[in-house]
CSV table of C-alpha atoms and ligand atoms in Angstrom, one decimal:
chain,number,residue,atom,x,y,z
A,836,UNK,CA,0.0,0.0,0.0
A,837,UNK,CA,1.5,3.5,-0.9
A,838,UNK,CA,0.5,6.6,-1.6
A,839,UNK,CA,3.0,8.8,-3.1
A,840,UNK,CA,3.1,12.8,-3.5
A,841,UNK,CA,4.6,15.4,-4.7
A,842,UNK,CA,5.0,18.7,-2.9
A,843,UNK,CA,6.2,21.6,-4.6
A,844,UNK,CA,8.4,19.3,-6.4
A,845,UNK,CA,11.2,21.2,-8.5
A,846,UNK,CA,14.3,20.5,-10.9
A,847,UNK,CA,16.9,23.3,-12.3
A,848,UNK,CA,20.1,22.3,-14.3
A,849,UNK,CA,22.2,25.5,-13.6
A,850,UNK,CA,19.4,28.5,-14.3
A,851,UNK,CA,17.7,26.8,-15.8
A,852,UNK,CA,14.1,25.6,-14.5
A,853,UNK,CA,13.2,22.0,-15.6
A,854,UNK,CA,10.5,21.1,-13.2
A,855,UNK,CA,8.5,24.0,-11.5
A,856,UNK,CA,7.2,23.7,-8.2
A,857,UNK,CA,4.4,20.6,-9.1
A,858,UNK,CA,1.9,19.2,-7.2
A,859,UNK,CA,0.5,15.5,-8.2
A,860,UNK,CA,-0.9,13.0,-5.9
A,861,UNK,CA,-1.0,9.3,-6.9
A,862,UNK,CA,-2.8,7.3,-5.0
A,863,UNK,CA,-2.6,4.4,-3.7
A,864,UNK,CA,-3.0,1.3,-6.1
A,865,UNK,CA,-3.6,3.4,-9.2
A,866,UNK,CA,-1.8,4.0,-12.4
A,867,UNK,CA,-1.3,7.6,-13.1
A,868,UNK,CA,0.1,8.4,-16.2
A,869,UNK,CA,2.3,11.6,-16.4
A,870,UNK,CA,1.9,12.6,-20.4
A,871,UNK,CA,3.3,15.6,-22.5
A,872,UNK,CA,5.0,17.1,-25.4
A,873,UNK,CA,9.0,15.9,-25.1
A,874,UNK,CA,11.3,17.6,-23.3
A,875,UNK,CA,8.2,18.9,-20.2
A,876,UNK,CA,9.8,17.1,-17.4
A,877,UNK,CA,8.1,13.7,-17.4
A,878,UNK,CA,11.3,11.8,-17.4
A,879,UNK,CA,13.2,14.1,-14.6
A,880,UNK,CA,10.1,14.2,-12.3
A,881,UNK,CA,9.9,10.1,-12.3
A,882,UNK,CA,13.6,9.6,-12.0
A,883,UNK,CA,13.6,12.1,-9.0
A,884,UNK,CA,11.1,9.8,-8.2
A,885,UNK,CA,13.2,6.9,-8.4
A,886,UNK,CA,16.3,9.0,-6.6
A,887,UNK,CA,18.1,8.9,-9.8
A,888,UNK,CA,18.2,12.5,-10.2
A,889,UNK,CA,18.6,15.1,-7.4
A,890,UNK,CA,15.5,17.2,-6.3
A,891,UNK,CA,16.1,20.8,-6.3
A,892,UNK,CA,13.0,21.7,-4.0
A,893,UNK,CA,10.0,20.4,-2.2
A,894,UNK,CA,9.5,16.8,-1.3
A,895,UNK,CA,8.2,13.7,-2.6
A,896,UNK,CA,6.5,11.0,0.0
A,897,UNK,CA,5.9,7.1,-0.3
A,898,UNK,CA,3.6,6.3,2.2
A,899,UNK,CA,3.8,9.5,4.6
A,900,UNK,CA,7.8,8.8,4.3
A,901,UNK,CA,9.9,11.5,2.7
A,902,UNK,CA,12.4,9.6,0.8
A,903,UNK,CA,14.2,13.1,-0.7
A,904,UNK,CA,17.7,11.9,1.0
A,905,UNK,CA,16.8,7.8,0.4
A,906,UNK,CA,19.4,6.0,-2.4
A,907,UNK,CA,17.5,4.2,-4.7
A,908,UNK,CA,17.5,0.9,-3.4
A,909,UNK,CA,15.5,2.4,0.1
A,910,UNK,CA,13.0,3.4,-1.9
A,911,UNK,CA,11.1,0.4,-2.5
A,912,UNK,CA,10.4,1.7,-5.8
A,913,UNK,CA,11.1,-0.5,-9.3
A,914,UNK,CA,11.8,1.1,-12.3
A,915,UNK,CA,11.0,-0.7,-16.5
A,916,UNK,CA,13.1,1.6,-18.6
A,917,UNK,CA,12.3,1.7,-22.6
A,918,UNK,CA,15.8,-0.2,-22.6
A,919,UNK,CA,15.3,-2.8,-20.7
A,920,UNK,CA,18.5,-4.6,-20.5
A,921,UNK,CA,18.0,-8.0,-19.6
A,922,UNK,CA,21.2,-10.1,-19.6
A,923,UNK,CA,22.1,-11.9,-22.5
A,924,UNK,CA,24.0,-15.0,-21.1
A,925,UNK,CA,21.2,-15.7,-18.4
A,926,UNK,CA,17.8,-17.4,-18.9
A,927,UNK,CA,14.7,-16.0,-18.2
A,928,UNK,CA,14.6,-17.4,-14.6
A,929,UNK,CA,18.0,-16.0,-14.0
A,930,UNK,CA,16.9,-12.9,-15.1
A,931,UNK,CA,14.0,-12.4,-13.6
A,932,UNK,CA,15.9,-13.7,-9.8
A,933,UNK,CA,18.5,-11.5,-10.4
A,934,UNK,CA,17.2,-8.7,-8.3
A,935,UNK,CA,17.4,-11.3,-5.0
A,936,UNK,CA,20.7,-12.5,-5.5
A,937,UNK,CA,21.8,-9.5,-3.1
A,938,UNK,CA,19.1,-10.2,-0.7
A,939,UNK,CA,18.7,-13.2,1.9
A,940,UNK,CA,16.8,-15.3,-0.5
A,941,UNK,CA,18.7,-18.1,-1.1
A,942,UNK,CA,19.1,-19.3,-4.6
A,943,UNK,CA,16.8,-22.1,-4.5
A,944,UNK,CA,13.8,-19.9,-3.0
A,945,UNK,CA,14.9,-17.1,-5.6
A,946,UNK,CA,14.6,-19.2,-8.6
A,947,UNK,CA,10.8,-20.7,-7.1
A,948,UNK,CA,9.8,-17.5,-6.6
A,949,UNK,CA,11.3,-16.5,-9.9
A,950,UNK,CA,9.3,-18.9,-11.9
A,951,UNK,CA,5.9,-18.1,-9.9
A,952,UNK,CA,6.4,-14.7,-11.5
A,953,UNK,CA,7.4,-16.0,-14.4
A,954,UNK,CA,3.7,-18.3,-14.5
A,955,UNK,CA,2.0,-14.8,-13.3
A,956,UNK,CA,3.5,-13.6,-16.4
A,957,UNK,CA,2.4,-15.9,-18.7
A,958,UNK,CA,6.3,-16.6,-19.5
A,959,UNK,CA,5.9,-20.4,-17.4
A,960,UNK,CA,7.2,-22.4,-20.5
A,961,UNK,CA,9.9,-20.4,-21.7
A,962,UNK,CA,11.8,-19.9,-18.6
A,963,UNK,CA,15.3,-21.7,-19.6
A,964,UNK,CA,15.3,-19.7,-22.8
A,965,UNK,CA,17.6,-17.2,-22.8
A,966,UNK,CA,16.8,-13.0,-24.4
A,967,UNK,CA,17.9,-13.4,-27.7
A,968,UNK,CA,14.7,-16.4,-28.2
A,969,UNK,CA,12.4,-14.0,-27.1
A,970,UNK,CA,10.3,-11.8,-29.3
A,971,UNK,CA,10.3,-8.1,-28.1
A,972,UNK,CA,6.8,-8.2,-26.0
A,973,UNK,CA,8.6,-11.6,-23.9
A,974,UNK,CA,11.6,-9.5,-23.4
A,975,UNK,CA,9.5,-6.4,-22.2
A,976,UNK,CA,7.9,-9.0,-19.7
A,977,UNK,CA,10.7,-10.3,-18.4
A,978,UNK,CA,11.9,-7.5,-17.5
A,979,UNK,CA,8.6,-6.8,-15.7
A,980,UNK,CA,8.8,-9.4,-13.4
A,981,UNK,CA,12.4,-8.9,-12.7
A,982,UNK,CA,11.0,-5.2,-11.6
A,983,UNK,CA,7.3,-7.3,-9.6
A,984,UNK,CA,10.0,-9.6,-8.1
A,985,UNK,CA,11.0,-7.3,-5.3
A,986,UNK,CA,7.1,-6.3,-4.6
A,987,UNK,CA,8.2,-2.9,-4.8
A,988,UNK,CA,6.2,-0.6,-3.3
A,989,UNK,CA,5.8,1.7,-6.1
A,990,UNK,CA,6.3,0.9,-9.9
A,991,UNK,CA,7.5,3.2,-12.5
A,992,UNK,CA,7.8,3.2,-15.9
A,993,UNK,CA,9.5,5.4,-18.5
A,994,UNK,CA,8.4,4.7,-22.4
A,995,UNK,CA,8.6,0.9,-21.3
A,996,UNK,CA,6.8,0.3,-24.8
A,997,UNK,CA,8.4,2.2,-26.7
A,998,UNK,CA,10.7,0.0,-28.9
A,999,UNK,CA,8.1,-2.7,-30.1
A,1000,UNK,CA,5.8,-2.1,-33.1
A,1001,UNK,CA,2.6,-1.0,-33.0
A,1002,UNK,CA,0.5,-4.4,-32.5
A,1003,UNK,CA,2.7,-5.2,-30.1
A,1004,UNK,CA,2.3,-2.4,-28.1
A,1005,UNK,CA,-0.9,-2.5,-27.8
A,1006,UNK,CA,-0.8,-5.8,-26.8
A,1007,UNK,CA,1.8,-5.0,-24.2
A,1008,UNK,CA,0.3,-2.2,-23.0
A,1009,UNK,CA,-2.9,-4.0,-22.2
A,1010,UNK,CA,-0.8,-6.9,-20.4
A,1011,UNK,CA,0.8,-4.3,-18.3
A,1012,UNK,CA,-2.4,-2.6,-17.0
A,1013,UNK,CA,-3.7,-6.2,-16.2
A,1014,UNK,CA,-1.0,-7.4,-13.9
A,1015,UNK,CA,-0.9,-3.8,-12.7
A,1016,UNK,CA,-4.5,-4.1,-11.6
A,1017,UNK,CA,-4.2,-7.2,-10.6
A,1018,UNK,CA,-1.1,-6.6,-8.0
A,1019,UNK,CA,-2.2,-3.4,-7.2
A,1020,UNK,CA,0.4,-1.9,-7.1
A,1021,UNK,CA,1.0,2.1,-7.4
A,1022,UNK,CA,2.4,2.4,-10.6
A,1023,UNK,CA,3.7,5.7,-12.7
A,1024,UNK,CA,3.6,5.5,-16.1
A,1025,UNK,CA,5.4,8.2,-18.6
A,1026,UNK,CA,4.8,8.4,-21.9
A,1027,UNK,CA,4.6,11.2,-24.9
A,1028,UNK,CA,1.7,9.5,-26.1
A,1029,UNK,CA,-1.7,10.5,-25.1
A,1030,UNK,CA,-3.6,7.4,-26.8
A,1031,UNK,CA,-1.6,5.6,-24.5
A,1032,UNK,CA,-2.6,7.8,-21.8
A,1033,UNK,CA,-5.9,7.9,-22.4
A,1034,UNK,CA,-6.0,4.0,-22.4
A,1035,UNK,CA,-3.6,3.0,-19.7
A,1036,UNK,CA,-4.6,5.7,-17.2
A,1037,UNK,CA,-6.7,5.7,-13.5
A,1038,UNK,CA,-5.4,9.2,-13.2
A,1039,UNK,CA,-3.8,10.9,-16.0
A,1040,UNK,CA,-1.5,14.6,-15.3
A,1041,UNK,CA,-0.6,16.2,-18.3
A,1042,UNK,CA,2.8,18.4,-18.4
A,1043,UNK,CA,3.5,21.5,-20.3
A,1044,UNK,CA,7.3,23.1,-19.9
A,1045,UNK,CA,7.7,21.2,-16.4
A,1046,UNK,CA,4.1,22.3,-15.1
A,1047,UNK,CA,1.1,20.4,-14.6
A,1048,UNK,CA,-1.4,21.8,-17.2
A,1049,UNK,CA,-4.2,19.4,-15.8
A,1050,UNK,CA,-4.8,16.6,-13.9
A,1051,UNK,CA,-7.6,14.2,-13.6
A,1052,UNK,CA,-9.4,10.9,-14.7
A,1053,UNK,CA,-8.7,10.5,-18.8
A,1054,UNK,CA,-12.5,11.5,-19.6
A,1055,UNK,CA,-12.9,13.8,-17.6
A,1056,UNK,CA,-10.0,16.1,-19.4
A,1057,UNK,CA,-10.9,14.4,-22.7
A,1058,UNK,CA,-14.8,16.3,-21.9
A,1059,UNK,CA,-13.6,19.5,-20.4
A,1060,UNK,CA,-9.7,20.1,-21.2
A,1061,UNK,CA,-8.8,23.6,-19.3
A,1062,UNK,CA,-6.8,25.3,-21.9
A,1063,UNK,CA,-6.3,25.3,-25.7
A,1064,UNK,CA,-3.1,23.2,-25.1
A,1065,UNK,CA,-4.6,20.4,-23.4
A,1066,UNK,CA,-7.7,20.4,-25.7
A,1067,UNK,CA,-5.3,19.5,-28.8
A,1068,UNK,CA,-2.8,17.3,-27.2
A,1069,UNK,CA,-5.9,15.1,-26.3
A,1070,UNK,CA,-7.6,13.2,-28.6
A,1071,UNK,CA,-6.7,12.0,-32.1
A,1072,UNK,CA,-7.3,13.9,-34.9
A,1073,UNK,CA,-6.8,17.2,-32.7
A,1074,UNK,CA,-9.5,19.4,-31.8
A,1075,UNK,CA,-10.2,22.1,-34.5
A,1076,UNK,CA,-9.7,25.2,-32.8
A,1077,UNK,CA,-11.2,28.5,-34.1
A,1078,UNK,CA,-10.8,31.8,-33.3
A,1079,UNK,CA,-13.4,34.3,-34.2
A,1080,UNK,CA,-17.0,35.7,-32.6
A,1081,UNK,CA,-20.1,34.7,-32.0
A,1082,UNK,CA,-23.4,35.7,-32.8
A,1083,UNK,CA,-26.9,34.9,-33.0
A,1084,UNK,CA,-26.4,31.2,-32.4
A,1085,UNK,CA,-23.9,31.1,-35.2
A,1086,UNK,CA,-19.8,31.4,-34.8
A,1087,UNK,CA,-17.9,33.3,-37.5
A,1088,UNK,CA,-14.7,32.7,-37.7
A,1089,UNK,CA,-12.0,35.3,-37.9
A,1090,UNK,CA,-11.0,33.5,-41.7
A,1091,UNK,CA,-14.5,33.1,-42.9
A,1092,UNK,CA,-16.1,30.2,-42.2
A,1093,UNK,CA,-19.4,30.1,-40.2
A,1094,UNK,CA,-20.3,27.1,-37.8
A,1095,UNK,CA,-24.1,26.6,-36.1
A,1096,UNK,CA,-23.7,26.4,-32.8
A,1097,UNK,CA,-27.3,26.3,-31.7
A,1098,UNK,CA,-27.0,28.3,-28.5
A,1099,UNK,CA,-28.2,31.7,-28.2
A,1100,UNK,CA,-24.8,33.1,-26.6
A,1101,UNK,CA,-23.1,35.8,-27.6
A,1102,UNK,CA,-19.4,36.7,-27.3
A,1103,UNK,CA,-17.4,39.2,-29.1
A,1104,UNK,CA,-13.9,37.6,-29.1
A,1105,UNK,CA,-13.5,33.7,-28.7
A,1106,UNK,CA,-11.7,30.5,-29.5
A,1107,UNK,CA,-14.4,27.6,-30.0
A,1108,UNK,CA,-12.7,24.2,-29.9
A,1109,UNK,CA,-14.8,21.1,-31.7
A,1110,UNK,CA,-13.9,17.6,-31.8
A,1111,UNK,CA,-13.6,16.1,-35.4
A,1112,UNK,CA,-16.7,14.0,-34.1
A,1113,UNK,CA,-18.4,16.7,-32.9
A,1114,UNK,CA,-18.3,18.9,-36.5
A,1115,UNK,CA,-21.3,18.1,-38.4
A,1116,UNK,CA,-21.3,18.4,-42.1
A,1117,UNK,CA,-24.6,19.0,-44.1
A,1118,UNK,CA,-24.0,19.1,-48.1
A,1119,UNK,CA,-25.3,22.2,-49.4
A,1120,UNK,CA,-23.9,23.8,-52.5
A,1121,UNK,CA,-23.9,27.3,-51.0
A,1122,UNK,CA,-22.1,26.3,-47.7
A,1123,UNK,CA,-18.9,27.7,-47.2
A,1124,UNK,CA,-16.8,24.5,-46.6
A,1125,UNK,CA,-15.4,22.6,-48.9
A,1126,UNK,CA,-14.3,18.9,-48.9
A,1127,UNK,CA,-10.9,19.2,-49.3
A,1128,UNK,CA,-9.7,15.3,-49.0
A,1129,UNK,CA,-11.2,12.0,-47.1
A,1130,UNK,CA,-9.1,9.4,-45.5
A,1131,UNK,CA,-11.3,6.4,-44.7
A,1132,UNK,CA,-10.2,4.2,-41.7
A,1133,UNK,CA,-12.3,1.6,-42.3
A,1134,UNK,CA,-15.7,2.0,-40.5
A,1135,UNK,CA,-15.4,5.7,-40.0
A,1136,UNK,CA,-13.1,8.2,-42.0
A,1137,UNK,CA,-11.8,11.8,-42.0
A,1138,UNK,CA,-12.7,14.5,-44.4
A,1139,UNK,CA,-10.5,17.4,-43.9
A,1140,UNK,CA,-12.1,20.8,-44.7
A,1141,UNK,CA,-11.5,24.1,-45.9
A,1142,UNK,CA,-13.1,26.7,-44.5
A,1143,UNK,CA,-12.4,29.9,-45.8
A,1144,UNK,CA,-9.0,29.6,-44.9
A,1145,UNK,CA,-9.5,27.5,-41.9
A,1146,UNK,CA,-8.1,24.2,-41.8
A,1147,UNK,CA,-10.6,21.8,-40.2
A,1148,UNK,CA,-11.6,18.2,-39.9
A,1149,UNK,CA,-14.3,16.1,-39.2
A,1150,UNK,CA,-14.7,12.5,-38.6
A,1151,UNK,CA,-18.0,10.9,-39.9
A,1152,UNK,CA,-19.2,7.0,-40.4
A,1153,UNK,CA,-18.2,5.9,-43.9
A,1154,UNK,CA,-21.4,5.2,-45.0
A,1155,UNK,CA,-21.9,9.0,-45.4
A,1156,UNK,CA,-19.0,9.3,-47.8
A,1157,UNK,CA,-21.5,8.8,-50.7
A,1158,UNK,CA,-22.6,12.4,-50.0
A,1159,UNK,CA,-19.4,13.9,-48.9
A,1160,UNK,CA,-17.3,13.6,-52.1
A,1161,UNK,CA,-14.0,15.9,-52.8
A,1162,UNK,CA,-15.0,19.0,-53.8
A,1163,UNK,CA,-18.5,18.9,-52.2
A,1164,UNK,CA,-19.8,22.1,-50.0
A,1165,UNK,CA,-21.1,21.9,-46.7
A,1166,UNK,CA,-22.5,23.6,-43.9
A,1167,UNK,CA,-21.0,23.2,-40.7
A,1168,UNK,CA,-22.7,22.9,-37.2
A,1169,UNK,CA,-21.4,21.6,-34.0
A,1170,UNK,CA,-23.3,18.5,-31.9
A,1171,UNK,CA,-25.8,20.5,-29.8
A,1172,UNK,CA,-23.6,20.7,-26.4
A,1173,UNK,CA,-20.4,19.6,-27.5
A,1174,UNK,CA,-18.4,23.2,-28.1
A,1175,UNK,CA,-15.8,24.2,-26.4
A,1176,UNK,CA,-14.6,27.6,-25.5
A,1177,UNK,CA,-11.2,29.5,-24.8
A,1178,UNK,CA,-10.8,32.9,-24.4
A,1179,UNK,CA,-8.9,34.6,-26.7
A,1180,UNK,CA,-6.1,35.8,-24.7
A,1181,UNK,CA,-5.4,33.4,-22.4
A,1182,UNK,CA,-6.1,30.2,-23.8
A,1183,UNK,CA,-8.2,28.9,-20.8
A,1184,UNK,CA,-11.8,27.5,-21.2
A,1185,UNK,CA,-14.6,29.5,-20.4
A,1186,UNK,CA,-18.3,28.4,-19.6
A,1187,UNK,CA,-20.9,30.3,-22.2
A,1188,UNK,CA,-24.4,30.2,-21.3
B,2073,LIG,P1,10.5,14.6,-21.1
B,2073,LIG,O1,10.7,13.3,-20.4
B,2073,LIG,O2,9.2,15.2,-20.8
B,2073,LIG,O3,10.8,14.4,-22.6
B,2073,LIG,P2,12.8,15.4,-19.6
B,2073,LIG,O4,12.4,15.3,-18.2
B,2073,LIG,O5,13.7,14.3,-20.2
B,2073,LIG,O6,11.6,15.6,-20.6
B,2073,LIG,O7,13.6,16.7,-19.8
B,2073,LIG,C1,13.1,18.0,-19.5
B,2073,LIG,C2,14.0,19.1,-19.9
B,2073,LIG,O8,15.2,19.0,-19.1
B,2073,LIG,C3,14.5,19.0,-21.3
B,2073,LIG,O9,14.5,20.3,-21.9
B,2073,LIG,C4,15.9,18.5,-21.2
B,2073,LIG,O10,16.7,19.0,-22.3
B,2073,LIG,C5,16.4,19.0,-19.9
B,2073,LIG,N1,17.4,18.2,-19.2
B,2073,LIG,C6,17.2,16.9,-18.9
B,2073,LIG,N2,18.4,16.4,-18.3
B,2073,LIG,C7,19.2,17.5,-18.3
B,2073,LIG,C8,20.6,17.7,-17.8
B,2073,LIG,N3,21.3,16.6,-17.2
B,2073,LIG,N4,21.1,18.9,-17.9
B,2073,LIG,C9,20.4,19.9,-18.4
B,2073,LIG,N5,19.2,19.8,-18.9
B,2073,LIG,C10,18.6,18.6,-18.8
């Protein structure tokens, strides 16, 4: 059981601030991802974390402990790096009972347990195989359980599925959150990729330039993202964002084109945000979009618009692609409820009424 905080948690190299004063609770038994653009301070924050990297300021606790001054090894944390590097001229069971061979475990106890973890892993048969007979999802497994072998407290994991191939990873990725759940363990995920966020994630933080930008459960931010940043970093295609006016249930953008919006508010200056699925295209051969290109992905597909000069995109079921050929001009309208709103100058989301 461990609960693990950060308090006014902070990293500078030199002058230079790489983690600003952040705030994140993970609690106990859940999988938080931390998520962001490279180079915002996912990496540093988890291996201050781990007590690989100095903390400039603040404290982080495990359990009500502060374990700023603790080496790594008192932390009772385990760590699955993108690189895992398991060692080549041991077998799976040796690998994942290496981690015991400085404890009191003797060797006998260390390789039962070994292979228990090994069964929990679903790697049972292939435990006198060595790395190199192993395809890349095995490898990433064994070096789970050589991290589960110690029953760390805490987990973390840095890009951990980053080197196999797409299929793969998604395979992986949905092993992981299993034997996650199923040990319970508090585990911290980082990752630059917000599908896998969005997936993997109890509790998802996002980071911009080493700040938490929001934090929260992956459908809530998805539904209400507080700022233009966090709007288009979640959620695939991006949000169209739009900056214009609006007026008599209509926006206009700044560009030229004109979306329905349905609601009878009125604001001068705003940034509406709409999700691809939320942009609703009605063929009409005086509307001011135009179907610029469709990409079909299978069951649904993506026609990308122009607008007057905006750029925008909707996603729509593929059946409706009979009606929405290249060239063809729509109206646009938004899903009754489903805009979003910045303001202008500040890029946070504002409630219209
Ligand atoms: P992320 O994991 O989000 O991609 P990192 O935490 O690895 O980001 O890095 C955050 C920032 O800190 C980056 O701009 C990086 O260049 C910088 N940085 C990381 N390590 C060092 C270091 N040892 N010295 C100076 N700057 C560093």
């Amino acid at each position: 059981m461990a609960e693990v905080r950060f308090n006014k948690i902070r990293k500078e190299y030199g002058s230079t601030v790489i983690v600003d004063d952040i705030d994140i609770v993970f609690p106990d038994g859940s999988l938080t991802v931390l998520v962001g653009p490279s180079g915002c301070g996912k990496s540093t924050s988890l291996r201050m974390l781990a007590g690989l990297e100095e903390i400039s300021g603040g404290e982080i606790t495990i359990d009500g402990r502060v374990v700023n001054g603790l080496e790594p090894k008192d932390r009772d944390v385990a760590m699955v790096f993108q690189n895992y590097a398991l060692y080549p001229h041991l077998t799976v069971l040796e690998n994942i009972a290496f981690p015991l061979r400085a404890t009191k475990t003797g060797k006998r106890d260390a390789l039962r347990r070994a292979q228990e973890v090994a069964d929990s892993l679903g790697l049972g048969a292939l435990t006198s195989r060595k790395p190199k007979d192993l395809s890349g999802g095995q490898q990433q497994r064994v070096a789970i359980g050589r991290a589960i072998i110690r029953e760390p407290a805490v987990f973390l994991f840095d890009e951990p599925l980053s080197n196999l191939d797409a299929k793969l990873r998604v395979e992986t990725r949905f092993e992981l959150m299993q034997i996650q759940r199923r040990l319970g363990i508090t585990a911290v995920y980082v990752t630059h990729d917000q599908e896998e966020a969005m997936t993997m994630s109890d509790r998802m933080v996002v980071m911009k330039d080493g700040r938490v930008a929001q934090s929260g459960q992956p459908e809530e931010i998805y539904a209400r993202p507080n700022s233009v940043f966090v709007a288009t970093f979640v959620g695939s295609p991006k949000m169209n964002i739009i900056a214009g006016a609006i007026a008599g249930g209509e926006f206009r953008s700044s560009m030229g084109s004109r979306v329905a919006l349905g609601a009878h508010v009125r604001q001068e200056s705003v940034i509406l945000g709409v999700r691809p699925d939320d942009l609703l295209l009605t063929p009409n051969p005086a509307g001011l979009a135009r179907v610029a290109l469709v990409e079909l992905l299978g069951p649904r597909a993506i026609v990308h618009l122009d607008a007057g000069g905006d750029r925008l995109t909707s996603v729509v079921d593929a059946d409706r692609l009979s009606d929405l050929s290249t060239g063809i001009a729509v109206d646009l309208a938004v899903r009754p409820g489903a805009a979003h709103f910045f303001d202008p100058d500040t890029e946070d989301r504002i409630e219209l009424s």
